[in-house]
PDB file of C-alpha atoms in Angstrom:
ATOM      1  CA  UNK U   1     -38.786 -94.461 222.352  1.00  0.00           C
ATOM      2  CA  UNK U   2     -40.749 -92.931 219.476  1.00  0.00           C
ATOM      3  CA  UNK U   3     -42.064 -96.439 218.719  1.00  0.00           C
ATOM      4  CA  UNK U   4     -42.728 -97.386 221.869  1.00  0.00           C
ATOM      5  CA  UNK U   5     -44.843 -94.483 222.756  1.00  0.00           C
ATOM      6  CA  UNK U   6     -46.399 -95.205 218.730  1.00  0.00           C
ATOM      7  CA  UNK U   7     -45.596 -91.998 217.840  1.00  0.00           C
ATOM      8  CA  UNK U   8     -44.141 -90.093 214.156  1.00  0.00           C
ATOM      9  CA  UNK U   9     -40.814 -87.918 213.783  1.00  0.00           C
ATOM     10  CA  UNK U  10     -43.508 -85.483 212.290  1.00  0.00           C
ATOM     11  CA  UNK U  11     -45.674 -85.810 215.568  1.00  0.00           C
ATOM     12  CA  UNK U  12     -42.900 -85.178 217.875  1.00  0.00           C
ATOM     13  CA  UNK U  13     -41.207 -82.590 216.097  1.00  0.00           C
ATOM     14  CA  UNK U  14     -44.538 -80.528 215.674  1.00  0.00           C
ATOM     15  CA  UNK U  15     -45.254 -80.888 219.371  1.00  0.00           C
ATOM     16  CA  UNK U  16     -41.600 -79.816 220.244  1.00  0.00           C
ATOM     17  CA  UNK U  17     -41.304 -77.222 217.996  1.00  0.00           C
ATOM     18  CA  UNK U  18     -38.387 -78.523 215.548  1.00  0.00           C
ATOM     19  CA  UNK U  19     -38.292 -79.172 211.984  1.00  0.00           C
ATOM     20  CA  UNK U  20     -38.144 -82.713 210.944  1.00  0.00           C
ATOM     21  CA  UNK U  21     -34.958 -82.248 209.451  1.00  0.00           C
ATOM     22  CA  UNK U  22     -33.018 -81.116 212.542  1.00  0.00           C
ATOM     23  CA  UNK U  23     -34.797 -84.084 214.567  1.00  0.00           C
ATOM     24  CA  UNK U  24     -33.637 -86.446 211.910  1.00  0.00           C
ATOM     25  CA  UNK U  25     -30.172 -84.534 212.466  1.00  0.00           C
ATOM     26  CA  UNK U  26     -31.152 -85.874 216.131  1.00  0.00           C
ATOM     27  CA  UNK U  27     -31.611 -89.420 215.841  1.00  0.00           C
ATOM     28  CA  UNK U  28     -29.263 -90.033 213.681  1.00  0.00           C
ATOM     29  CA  UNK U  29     -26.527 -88.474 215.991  1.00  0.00           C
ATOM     30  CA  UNK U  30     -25.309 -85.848 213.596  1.00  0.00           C
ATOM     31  CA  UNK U  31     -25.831 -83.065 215.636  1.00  0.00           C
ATOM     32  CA  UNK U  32     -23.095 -81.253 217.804  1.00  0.00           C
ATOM     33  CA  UNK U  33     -24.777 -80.089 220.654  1.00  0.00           C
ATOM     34  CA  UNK U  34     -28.978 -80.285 221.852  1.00  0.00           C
ATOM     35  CA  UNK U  35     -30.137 -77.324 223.482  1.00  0.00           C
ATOM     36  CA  UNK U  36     -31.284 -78.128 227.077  1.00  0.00           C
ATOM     37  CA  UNK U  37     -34.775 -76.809 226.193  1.00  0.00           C
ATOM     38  CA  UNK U  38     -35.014 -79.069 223.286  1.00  0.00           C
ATOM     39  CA  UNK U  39     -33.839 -82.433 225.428  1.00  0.00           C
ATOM     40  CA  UNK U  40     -36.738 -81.100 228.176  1.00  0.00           C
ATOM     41  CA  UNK U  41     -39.263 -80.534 225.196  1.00  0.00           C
ATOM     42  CA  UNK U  42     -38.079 -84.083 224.157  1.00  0.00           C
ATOM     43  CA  UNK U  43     -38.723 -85.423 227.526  1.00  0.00           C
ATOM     44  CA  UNK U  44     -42.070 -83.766 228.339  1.00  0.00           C
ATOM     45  CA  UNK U  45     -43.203 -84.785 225.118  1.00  0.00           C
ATOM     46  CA  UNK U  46     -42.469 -88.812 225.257  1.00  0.00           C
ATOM     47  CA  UNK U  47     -42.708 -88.589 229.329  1.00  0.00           C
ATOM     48  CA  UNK U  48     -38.922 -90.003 229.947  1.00  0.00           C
ATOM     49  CA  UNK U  49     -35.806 -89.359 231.104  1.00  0.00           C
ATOM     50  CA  UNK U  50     -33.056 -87.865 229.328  1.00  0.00           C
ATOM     51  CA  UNK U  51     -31.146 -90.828 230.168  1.00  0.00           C
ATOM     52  CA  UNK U  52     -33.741 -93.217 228.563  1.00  0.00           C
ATOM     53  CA  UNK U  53     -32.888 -91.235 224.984  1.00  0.00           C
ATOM     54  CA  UNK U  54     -29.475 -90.343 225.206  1.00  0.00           C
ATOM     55  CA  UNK U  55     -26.559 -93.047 225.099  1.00  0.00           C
ATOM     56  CA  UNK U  56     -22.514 -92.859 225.291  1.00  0.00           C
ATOM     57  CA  UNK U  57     -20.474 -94.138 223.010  1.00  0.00           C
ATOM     58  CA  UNK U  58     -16.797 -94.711 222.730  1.00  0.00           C
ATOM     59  CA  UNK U  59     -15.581 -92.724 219.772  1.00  0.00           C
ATOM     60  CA  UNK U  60     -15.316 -95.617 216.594  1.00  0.00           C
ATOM     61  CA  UNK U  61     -18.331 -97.322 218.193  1.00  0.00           C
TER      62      UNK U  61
ATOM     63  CA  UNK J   1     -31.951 -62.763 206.902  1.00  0.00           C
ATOM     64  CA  UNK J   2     -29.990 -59.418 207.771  1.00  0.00           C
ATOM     65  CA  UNK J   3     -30.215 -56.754 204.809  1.00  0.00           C
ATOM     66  CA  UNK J   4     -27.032 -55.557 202.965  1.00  0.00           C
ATOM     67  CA  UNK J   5     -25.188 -52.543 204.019  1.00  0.00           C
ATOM     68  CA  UNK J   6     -24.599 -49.548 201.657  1.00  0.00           C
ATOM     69  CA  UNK J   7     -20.861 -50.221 201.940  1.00  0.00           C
ATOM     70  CA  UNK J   8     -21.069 -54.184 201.015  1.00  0.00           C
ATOM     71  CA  UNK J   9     -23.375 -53.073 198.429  1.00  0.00           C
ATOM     72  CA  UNK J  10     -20.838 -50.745 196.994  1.00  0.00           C
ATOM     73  CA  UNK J  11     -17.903 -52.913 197.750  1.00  0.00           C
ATOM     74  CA  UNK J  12     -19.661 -55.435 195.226  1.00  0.00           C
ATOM     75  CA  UNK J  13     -20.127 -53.087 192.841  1.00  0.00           C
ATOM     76  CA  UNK J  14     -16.821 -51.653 192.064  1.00  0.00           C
ATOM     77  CA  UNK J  15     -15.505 -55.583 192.257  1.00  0.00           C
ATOM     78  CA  UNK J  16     -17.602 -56.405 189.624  1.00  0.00           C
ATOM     79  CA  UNK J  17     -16.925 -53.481 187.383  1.00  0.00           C
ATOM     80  CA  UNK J  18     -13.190 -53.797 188.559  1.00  0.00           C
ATOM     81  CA  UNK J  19     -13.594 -57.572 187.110  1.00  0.00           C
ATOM     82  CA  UNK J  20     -14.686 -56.946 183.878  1.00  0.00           C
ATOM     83  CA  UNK J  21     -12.154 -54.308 183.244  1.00  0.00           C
ATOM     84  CA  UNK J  22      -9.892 -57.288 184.785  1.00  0.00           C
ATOM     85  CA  UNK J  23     -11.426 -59.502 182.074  1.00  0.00           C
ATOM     86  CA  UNK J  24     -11.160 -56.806 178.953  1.00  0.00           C
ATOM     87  CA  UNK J  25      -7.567 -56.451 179.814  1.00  0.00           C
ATOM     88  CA  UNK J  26      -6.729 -60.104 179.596  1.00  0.00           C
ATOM     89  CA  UNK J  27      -8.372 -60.211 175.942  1.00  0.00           C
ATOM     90  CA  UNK J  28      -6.235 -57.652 175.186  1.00  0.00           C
ATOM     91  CA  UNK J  29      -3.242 -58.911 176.629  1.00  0.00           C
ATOM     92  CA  UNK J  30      -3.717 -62.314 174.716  1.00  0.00           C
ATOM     93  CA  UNK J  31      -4.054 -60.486 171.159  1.00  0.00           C
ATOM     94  CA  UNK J  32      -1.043 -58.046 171.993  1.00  0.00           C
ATOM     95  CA  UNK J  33       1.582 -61.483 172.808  1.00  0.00           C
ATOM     96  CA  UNK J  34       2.430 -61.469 168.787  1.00  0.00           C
ATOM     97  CA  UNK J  35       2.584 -57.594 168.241  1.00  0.00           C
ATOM     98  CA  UNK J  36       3.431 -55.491 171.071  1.00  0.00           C
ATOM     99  CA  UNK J  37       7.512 -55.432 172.588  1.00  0.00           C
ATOM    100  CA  UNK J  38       7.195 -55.904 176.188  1.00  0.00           C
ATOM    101  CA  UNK J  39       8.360 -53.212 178.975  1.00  0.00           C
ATOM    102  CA  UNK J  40       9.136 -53.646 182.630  1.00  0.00           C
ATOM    103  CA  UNK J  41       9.143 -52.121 185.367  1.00  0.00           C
ATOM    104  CA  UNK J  42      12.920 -53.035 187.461  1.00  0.00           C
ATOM    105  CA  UNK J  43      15.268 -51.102 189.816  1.00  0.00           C
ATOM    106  CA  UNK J  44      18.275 -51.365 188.444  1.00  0.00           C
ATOM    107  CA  UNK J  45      21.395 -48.992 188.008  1.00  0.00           C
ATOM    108  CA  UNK J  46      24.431 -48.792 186.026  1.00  0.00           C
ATOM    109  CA  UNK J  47      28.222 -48.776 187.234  1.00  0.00           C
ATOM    110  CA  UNK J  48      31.036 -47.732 185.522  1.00  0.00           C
ATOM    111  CA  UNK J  49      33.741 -50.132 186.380  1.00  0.00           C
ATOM    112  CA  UNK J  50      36.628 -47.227 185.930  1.00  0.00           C
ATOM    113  CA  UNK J  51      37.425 -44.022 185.377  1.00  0.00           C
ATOM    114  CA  UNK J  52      40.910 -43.144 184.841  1.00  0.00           C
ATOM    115  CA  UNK J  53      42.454 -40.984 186.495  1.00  0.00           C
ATOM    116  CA  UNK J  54      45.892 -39.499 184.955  1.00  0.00           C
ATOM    117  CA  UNK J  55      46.680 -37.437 188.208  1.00  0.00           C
ATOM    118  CA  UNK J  56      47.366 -40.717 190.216  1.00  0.00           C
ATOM    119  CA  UNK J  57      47.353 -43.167 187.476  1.00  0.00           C
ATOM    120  CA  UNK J  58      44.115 -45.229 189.663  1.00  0.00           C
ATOM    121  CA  UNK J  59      40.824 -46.239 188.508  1.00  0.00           C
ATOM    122  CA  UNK J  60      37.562 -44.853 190.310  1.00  0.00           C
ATOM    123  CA  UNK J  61      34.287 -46.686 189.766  1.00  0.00           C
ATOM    124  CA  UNK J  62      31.828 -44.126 189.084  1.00  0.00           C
ATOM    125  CA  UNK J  63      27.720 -44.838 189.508  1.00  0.00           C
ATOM    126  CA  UNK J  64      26.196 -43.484 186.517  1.00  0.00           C
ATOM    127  CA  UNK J  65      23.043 -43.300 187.099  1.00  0.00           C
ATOM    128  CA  UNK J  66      19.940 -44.850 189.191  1.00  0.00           C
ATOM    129  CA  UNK J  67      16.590 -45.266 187.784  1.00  0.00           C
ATOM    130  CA  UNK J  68      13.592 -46.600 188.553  1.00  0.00           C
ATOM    131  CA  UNK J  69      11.055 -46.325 186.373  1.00  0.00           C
ATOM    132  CA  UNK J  70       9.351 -48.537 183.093  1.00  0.00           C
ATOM    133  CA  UNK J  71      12.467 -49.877 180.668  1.00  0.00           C
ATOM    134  CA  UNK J  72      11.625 -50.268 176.983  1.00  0.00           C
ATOM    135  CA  UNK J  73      13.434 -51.834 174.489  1.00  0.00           C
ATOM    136  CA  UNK J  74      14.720 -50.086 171.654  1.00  0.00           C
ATOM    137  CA  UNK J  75      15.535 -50.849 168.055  1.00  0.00           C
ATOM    138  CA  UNK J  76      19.030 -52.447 168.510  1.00  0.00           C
ATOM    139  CA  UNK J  77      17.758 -54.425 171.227  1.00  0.00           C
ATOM    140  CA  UNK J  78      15.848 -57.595 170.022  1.00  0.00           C
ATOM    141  CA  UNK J  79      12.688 -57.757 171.900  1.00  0.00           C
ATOM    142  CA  UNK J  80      11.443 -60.970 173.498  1.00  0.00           C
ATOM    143  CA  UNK J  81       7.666 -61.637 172.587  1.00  0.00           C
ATOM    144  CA  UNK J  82       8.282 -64.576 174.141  1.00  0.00           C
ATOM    145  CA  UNK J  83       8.447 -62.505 177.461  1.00  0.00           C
ATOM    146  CA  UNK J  84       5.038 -61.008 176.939  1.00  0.00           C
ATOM    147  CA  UNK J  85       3.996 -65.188 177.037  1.00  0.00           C
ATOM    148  CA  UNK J  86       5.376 -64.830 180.793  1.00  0.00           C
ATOM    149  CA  UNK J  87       3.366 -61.657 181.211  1.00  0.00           C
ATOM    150  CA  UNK J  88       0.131 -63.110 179.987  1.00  0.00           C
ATOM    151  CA  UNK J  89       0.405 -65.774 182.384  1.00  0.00           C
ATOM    152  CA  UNK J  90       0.718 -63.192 185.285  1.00  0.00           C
ATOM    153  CA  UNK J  91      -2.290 -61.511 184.049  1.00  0.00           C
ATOM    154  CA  UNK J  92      -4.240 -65.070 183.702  1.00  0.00           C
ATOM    155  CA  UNK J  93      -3.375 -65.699 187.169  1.00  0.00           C
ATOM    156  CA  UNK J  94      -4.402 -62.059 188.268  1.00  0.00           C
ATOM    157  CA  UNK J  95      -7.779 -62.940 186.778  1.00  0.00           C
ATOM    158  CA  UNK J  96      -7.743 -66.041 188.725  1.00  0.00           C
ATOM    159  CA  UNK J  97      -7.135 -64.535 191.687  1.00  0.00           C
ATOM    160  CA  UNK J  98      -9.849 -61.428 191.063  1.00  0.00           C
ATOM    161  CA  UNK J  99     -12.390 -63.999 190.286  1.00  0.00           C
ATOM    162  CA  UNK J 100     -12.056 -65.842 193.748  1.00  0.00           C
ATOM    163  CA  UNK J 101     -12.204 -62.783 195.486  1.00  0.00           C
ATOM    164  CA  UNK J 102     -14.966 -61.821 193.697  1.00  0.00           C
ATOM    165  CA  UNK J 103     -16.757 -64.584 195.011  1.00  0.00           C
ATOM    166  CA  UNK J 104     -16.266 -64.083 198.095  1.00  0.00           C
ATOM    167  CA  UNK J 105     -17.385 -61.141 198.157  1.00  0.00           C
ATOM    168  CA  UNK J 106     -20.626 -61.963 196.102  1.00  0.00           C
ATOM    169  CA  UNK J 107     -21.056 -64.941 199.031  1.00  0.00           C
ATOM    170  CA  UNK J 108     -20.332 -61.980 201.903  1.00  0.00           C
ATOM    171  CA  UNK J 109     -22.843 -59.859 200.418  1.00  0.00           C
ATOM    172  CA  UNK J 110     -25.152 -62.854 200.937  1.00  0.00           C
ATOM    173  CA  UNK J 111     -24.698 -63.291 204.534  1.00  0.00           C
ATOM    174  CA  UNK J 112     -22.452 -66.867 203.325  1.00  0.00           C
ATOM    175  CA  UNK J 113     -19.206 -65.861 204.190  1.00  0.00           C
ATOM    176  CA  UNK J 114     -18.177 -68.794 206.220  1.00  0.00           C
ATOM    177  CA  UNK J 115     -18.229 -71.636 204.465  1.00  0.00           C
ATOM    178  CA  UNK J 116     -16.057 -74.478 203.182  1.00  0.00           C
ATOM    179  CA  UNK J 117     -15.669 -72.802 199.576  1.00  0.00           C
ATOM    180  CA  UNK J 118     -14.420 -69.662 200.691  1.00  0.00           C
ATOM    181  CA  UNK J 119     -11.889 -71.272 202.908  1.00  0.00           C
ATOM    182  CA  UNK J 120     -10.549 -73.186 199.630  1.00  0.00           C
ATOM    183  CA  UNK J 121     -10.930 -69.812 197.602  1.00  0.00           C
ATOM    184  CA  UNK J 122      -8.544 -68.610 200.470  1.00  0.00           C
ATOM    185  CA  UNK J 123      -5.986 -70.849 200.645  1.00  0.00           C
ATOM    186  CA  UNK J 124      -5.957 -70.298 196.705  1.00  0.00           C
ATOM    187  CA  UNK J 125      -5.633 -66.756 196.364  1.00  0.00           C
ATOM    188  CA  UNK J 126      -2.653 -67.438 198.732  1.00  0.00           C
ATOM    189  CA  UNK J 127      -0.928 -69.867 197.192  1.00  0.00           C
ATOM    190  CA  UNK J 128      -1.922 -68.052 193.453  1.00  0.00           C
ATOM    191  CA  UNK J 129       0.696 -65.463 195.184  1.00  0.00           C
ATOM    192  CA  UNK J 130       3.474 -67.360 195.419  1.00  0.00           C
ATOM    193  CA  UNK J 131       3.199 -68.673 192.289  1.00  0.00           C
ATOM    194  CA  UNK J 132       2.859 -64.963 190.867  1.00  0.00           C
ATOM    195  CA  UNK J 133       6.206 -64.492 192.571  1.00  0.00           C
ATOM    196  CA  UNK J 134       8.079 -67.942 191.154  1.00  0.00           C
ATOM    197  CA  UNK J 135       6.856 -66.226 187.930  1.00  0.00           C
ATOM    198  CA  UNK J 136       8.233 -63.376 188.224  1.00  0.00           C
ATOM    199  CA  UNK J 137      11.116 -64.163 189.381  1.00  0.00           C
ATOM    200  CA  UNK J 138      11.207 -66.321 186.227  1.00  0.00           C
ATOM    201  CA  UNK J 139      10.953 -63.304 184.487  1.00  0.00           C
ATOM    202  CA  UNK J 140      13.169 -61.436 186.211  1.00  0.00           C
ATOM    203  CA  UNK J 141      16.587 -63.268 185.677  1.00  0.00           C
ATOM    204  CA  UNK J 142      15.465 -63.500 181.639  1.00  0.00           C
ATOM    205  CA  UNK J 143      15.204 -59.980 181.584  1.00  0.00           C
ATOM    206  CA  UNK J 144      18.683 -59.291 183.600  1.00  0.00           C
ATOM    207  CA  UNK J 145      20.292 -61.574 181.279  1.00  0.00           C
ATOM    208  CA  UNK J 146      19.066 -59.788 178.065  1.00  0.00           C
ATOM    209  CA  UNK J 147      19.989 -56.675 179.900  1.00  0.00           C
ATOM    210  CA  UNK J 148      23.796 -57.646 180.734  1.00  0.00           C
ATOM    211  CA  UNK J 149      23.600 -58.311 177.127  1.00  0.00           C
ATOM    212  CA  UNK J 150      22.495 -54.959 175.610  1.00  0.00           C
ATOM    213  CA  UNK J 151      24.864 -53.262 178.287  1.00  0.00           C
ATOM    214  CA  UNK J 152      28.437 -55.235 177.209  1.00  0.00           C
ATOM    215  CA  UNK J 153      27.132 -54.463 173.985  1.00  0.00           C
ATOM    216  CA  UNK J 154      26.528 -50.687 174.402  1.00  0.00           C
ATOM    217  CA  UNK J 155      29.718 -49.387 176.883  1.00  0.00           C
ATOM    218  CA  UNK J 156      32.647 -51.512 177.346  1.00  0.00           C
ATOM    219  CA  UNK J 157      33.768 -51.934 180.911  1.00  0.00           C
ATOM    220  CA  UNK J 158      30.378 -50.801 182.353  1.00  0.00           C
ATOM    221  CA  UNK J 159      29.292 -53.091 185.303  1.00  0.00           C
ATOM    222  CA  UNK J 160      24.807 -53.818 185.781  1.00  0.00           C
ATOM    223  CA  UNK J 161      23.815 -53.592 189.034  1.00  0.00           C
ATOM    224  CA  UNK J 162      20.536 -55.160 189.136  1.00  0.00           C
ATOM    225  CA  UNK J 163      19.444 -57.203 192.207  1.00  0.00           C
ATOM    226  CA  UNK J 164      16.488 -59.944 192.849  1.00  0.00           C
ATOM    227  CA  UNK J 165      16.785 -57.757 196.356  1.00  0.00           C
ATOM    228  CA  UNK J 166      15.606 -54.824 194.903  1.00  0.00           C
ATOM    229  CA  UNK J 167      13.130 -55.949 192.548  1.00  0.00           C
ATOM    230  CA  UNK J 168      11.322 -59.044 194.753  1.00  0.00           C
ATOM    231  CA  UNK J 169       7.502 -58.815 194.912  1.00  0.00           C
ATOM    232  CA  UNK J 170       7.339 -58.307 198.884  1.00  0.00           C
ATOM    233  CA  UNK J 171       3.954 -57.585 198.518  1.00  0.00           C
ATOM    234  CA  UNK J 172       2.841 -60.691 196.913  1.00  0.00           C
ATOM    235  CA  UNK J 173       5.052 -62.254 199.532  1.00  0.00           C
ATOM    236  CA  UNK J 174       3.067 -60.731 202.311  1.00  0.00           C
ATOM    237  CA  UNK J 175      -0.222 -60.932 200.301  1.00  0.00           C
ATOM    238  CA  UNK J 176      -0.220 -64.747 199.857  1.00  0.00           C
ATOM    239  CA  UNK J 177       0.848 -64.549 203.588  1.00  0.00           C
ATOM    240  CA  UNK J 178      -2.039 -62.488 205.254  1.00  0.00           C
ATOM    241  CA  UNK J 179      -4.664 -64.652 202.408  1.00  0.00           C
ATOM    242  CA  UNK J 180      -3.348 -67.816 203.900  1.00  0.00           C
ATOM    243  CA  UNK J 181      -4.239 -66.330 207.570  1.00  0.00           C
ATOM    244  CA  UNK J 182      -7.335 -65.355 206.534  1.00  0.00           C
ATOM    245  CA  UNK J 183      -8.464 -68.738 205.197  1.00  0.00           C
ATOM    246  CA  UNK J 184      -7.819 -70.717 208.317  1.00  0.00           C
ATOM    247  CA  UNK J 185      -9.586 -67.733 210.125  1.00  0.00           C
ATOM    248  CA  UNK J 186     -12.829 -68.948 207.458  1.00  0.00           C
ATOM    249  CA  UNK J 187     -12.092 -72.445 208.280  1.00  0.00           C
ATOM    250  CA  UNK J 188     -12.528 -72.092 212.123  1.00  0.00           C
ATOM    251  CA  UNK J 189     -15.736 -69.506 211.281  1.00  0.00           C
ATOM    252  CA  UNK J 190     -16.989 -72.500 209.477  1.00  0.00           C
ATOM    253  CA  UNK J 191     -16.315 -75.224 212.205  1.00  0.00           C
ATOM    254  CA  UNK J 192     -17.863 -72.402 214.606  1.00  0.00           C
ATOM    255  CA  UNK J 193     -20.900 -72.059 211.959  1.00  0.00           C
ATOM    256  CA  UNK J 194     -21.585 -75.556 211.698  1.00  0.00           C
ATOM    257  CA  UNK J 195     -21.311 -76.471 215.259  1.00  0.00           C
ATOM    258  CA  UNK J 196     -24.505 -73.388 216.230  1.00  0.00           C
ATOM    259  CA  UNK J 197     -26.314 -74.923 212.833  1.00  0.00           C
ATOM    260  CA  UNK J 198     -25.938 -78.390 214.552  1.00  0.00           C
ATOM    261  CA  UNK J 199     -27.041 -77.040 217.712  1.00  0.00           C
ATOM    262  CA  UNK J 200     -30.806 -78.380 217.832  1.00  0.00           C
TER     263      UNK J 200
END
């Protein structure tokens, strides 16, 4: 999504108020829980759904 | 970052000077092995198997005494350095077990009390107990069998009562218990910890 709207991790994180390290922590799918401000901040930001950056996976996937 | 308290502050303080003094004591403890006869602290008490009565012509066991208090050896009783050996190793593990705690009260007094190292520092100050107690009980049946000695030797017909019972570390026991407790309580802090940190 970040590439499609051409953006940086630094951009977005800056505009949503998150260090780069915890959106690394992100998109790499480390993290145990995202705050429902941060996924709306996330949204606003690229203009998407939270479908469009959030995915399940079966556990060993 | 939330400050210190006066208490934690203090708390620190005397562990520190409580683990130097620790430290001092194991220096000394290493030079003394060679030199100094070791003393104990047991229950124990003596029995008299019989007393004979000419009136009836029976024997009545008599309890001489019942102390509890520090037993040193005396001249005609050979004394086993090798015992102090035993000793040092309860101090070593003593220190072992002061300097984990120390640390985690140094990492307390930094607002870093749950993490993965104090749940390991934990789970060894508890086990450290248990070993204190296999070593002493080491130390114990040495000691009883040195004493059954000295006693056959000293008064014919004169019985030692002197129990593991009486003379097991219960609180060591209960020590390495409740440290044990306490270290899965730091390793579900630390789950709880990570999973806010993760929290983004």
């Amino acid at each position: 999504m970040l590439a499609k709207r051409k953006m940086k991790s630094k951009d977005l994180a800056d505009a949503i108020g998150i260090t780069v390290a915890n959106l690394s922590i992100l998109k790499t799918g480390k993290a145990k829980a995202v705050r429902f401000s941060t996924l709306a901040a996330i949204c606003k930001e690229l203009d998407c759904q939270p479908g469009d950056i959030l995915e399940y996976r079966a556990e060993g996937q | 970052m939330k400050t210190q308290s006066s208490l934690l502050k203090t708390i620190n303080k005397t562990i520190n000077f409580f683990w130097w003094l620790h430290v001092l004591f194991t220096i000394f403890t290493a030079f003394s092995i060679p030199f100094v006869p070791p003393f104990f602290e047991f229950n124990f008490c003596l029995k008299d198997n019989g007393v004979f009565n000419a009136a009836n012509g029976e024997n009545y066991p008599i309890e001489i005494t019942d102390l509890r208090g520090i037993a040193g050896f005396t001249d005609d009783f050979q004394p086993m350095y090798s015992e102090n050996i035993i000793l040092f190793a309860v101090t070593l593990i003593s220190l072992f077990i002061f300097y984990n705690f120390k640390k985690i009260v140094n990492s307390v007094t930094k607002n870093a009390s749950f993490q993965w190292e104090n749940y390991k520092r934990f789970r060894y100050i508890g086990f450290t107990f248990f070993a204190l107690i296999i070593l002493e009980t080491i130390h114990f049946f040495t000691i009883r069998q040195q004493l059954s000695k000295l006693v056959q030797h000293d008064a014919i017909d004169v019985h030692l009562n002197f129990s593991i019972i009486d003379n097991f570390d219960w609180y060591a026991f209960f020590g390495g218990l409740f440290f044990l407790v306490l270290a899965e309580l730091f390793k579900e802090g630390f789950s709880l910890k990570q999973e806010t940190e993760l929290t983004i």
